[in-house]
XYZ file of C-alpha atoms in Angstrom:
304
model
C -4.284 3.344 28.815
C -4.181 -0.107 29.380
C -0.987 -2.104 30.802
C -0.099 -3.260 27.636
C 0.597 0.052 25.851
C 3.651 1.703 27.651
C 5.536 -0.914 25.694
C 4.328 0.334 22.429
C 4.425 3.908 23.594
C 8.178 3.482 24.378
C 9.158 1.696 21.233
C 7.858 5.114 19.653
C 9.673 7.109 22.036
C 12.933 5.638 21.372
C 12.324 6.102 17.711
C 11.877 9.700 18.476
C 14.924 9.905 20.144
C 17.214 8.501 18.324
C 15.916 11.042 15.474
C 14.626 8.076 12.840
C 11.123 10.041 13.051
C 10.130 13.203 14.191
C 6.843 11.730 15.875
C 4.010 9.587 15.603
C 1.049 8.265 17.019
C 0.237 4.690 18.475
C -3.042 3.063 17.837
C -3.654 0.399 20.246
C -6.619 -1.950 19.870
C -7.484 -2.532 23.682
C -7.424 1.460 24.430
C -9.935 3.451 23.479
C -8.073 6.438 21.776
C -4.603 6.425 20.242
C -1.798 8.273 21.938
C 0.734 10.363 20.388
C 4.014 11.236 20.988
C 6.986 13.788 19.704
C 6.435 16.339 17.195
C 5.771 17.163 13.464
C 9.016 18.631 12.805
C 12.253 16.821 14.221
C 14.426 18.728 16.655
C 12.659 21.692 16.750
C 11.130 22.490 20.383
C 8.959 25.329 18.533
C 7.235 22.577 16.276
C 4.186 21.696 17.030
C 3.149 18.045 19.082
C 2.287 15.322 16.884
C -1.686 16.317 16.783
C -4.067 13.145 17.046
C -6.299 14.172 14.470
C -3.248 14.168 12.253
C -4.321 12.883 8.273
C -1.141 11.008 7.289
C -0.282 9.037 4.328
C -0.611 5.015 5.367
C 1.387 3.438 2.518
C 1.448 0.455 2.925
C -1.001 -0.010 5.487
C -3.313 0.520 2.654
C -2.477 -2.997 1.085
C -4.766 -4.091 4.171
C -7.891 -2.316 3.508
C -7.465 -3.353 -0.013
C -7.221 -7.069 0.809
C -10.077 -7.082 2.310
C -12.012 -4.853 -0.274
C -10.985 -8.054 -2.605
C -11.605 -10.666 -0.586
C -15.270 -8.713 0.008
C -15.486 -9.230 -3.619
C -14.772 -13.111 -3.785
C -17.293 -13.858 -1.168
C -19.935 -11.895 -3.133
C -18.826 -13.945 -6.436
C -17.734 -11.353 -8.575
C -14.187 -12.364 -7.790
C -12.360 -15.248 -8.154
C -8.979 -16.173 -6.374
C -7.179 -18.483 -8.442
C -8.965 -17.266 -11.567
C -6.786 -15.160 -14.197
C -6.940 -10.849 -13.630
C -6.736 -10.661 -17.437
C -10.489 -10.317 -18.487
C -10.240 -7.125 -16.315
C -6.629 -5.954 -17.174
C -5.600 -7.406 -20.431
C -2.553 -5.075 -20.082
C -1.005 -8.263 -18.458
C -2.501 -10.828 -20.877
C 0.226 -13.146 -21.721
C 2.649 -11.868 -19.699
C 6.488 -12.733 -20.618
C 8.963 -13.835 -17.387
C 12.557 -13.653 -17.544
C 14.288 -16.746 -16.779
C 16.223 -14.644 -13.975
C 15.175 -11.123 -12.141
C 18.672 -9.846 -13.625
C 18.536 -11.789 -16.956
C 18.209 -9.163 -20.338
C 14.580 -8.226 -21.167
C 15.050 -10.213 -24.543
C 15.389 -13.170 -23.275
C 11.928 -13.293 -21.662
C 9.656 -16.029 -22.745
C 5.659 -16.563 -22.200
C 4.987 -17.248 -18.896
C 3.283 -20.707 -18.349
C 1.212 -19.529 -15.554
C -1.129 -16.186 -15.762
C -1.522 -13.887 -12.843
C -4.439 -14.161 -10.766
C -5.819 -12.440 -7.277
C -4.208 -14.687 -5.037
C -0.635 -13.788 -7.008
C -1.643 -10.017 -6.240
C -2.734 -10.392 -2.347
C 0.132 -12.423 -2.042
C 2.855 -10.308 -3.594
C 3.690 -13.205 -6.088
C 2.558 -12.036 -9.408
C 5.969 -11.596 -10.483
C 5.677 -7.911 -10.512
C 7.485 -5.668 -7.572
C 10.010 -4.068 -6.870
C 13.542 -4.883 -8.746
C 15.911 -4.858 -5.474
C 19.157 -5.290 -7.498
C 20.635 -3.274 -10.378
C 19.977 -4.391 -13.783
C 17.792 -4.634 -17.120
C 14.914 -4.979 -15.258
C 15.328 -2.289 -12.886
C 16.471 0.345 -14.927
C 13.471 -0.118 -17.378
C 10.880 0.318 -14.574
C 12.784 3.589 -13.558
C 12.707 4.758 -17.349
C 9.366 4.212 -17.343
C 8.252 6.048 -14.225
C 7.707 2.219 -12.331
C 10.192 2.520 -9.166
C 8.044 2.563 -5.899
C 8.686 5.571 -3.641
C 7.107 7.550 -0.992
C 5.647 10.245 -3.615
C 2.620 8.867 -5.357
C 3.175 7.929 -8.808
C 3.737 10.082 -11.655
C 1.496 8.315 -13.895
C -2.091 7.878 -13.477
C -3.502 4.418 -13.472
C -4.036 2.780 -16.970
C -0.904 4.651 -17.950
C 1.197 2.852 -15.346
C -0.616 -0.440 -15.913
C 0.278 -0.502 -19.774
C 3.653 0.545 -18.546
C 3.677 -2.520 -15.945
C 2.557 -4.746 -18.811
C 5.276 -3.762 -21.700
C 7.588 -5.232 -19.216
C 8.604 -8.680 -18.073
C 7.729 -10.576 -15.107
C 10.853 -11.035 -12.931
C 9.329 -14.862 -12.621
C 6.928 -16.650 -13.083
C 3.537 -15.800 -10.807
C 3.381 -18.166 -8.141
C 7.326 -18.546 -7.965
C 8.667 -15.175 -6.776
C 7.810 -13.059 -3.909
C 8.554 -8.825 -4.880
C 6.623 -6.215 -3.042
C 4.849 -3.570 -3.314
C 3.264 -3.547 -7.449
C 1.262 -6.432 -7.046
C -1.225 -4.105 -5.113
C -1.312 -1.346 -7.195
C -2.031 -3.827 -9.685
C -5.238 -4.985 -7.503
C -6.201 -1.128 -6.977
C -6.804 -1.104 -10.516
C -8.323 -4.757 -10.644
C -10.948 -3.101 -8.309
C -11.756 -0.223 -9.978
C -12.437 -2.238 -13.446
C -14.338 -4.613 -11.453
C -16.476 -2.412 -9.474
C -16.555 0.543 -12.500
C -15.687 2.984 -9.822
C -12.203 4.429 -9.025
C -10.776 2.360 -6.194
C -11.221 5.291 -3.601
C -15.098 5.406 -4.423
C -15.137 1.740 -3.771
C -13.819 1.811 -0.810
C -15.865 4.938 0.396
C -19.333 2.932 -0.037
C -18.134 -0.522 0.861
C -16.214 0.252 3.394
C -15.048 3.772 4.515
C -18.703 5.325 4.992
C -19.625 2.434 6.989
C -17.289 2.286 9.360
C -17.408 6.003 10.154
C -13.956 6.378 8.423
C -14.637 9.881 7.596
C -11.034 11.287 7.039
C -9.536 8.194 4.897
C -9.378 8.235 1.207
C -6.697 9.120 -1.411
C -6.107 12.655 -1.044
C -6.295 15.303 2.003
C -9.562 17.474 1.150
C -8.215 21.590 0.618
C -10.182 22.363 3.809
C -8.176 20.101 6.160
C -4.853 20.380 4.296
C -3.760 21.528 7.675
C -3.993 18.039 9.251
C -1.033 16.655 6.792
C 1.879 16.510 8.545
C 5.714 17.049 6.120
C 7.331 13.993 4.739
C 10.686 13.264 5.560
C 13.008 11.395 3.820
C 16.768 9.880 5.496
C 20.047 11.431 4.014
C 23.377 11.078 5.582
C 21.549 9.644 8.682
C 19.628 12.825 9.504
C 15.514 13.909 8.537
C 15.478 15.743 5.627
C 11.550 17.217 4.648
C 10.648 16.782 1.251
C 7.136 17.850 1.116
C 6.018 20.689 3.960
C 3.145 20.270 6.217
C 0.107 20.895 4.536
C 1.414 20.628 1.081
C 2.124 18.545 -2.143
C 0.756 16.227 -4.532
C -2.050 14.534 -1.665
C -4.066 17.442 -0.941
C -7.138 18.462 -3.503
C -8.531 15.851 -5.776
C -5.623 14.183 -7.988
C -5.783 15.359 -11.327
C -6.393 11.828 -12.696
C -7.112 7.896 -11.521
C -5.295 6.778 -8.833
C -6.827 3.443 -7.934
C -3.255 2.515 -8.056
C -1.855 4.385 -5.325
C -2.277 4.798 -1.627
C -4.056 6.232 1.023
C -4.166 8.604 3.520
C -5.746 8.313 6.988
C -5.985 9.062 11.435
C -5.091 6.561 13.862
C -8.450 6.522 15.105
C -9.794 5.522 11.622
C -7.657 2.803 10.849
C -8.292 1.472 14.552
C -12.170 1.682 13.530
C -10.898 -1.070 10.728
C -8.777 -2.844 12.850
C -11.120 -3.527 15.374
C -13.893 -4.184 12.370
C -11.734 -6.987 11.179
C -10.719 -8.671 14.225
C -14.607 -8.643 15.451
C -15.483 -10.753 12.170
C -17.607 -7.404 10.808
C -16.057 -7.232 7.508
C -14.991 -10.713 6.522
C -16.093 -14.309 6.780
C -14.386 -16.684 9.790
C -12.623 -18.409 6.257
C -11.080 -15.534 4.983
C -10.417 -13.443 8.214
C -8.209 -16.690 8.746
C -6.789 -16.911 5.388
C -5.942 -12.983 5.625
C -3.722 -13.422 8.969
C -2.083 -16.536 8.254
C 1.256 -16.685 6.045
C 0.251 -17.506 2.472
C 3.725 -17.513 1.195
C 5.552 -20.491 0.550
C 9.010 -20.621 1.831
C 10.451 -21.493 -1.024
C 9.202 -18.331 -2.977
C 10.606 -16.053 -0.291
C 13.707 -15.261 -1.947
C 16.350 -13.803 0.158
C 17.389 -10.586 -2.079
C 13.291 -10.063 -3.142
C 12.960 -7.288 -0.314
């Protein structure tokens, strides 16, 4: 390991300790294998250690890999960043804004602006998640539209025409809400391409980078390699899916070029390290991708 790591490797330990997670695994891009730490189970000296080979679910970390699946797609001109999604999803055609996030859903009006890929990437479409109580927020959980850690219940141009019978909570290109605004562009990929989102990414990226165990579910056969899920209650780990199990491993049942991945350490480094060496993306948009596209003045203090 190099000298910079221990830092990183204590930051997890601490973590460990303190019981927020039961282990994990640090990926660090001047190393040449991950290391991981603590187990898969939390207090339990008979669990097994964290394994290295461990499939987890990235969350998140998956809005990455799908930035630069788009951004592969504007530099090939079949995307467009300040051009309008709609021709793709017309489920968000015309979209209506509310003149406040908390405001009642009949006093939306048409939005002046449409949403386009550079809204998505940059979380300012005007669809994410509702942070406060209200109109808004309780129609997205009616509807099956609050973000979680389970995958969603609906499958992908269900949940989009759900998304789009709702308002914007502003106007794209004025508010800053995580988290929908990529789903959104998993499904703007898979129209664009004509392939779900995790066949995309398999021959455009995945395959090609030797990132053998990432895609959107756990194959049967390695269901083994999925650690449990753990959610926090009263301070303390509480598993809500067991090792091995749940809704991730076997094909889904439908299209989820909405949802998220899972992945190893050592593949995601494999993409890390492809993106900072210039492989995937152009000098332009490497630099666009790691500098802050947000404008202040859209990052609303109560939006996250």
């Amino acid at each position: 390991m190099s000298t910079s790591t221990p830092p990183a490797v204590r930051l997890l330990e601490s973590a460990i300790d303190a019981g927020t997670v039961p282990g994990g695994i640090i990926a660090h891009g001047h190393d040449p294998e991950p290391v991981a730490r603590g187990r898969v189970a939390p207090g339990a000296a008979t669990s097994p250690a964290f394994p290295l080979d461990a499939i987890v679910r990235i969350q998140s970390m998956t809005k990455a890999i799908q930035a630069v699946a788009a951004l592969r797609l504007v530099e090939r001109g079949v995307l467009a960043l300040d051009s309008p999604v709609a021709p793709w999803l017309p489920e968000l055609a015309a979209p209506r804004v509310l003149p406040s996030p908390d405001a009642d859903l009949d006093r939306a009006v048409p939005s002046p602006t449409e949403i386009t890929l550079r809204h998505l990437l940059t979380c300012t479409s005007g669809l994410g998640i509702a942070t406060a109580e209200g109109p808004l927020q309780r129609a997205m959980a009616q509807a099956g539209l609050e973000a979680g850690s389970a995958p969603w219940s609906l499958a992908a141009d269900e949940w989009l025409a759900a998304l789009g019978a709702l308002p914007l909570a502003g106007e794209p290109g004025r508010v800053w809400r995580y988290h929908h605004s990529f789903s959104v562009l998993g499904i703007l990929l898979s129209r664009v391409t004509g392939s779900p989102l995790d066949a995309h990414l398999r021959a455009d990226l995945l395959e090609p980078l030797g990132m053998v165990d990432t895609g959107s579910f756990v194959p049967a056969a390695q269901h083994h390699r999925l650690p449990p899920a753990f959610t926090v209650e009263d301070g303390e780990l509480v598993e809500v899916e067991a090792a091995g199990g749940g809704p991730l491993v076997g094909p889904p049942s439908g299209d989820v070029s909405h949802g998220e991945l899972v992945s190893t350490a050592a593949d995601y480094l494999c993409f890390l390290r492809a993106l900072r060496d210039g492989e995937l993306l152009s000098t332009d948009h490497l630099a666009m991708m790691t500098t802050d596209q947000v404008p202040s003045s859209v990052k609303q203090p109560d939006s996250f």
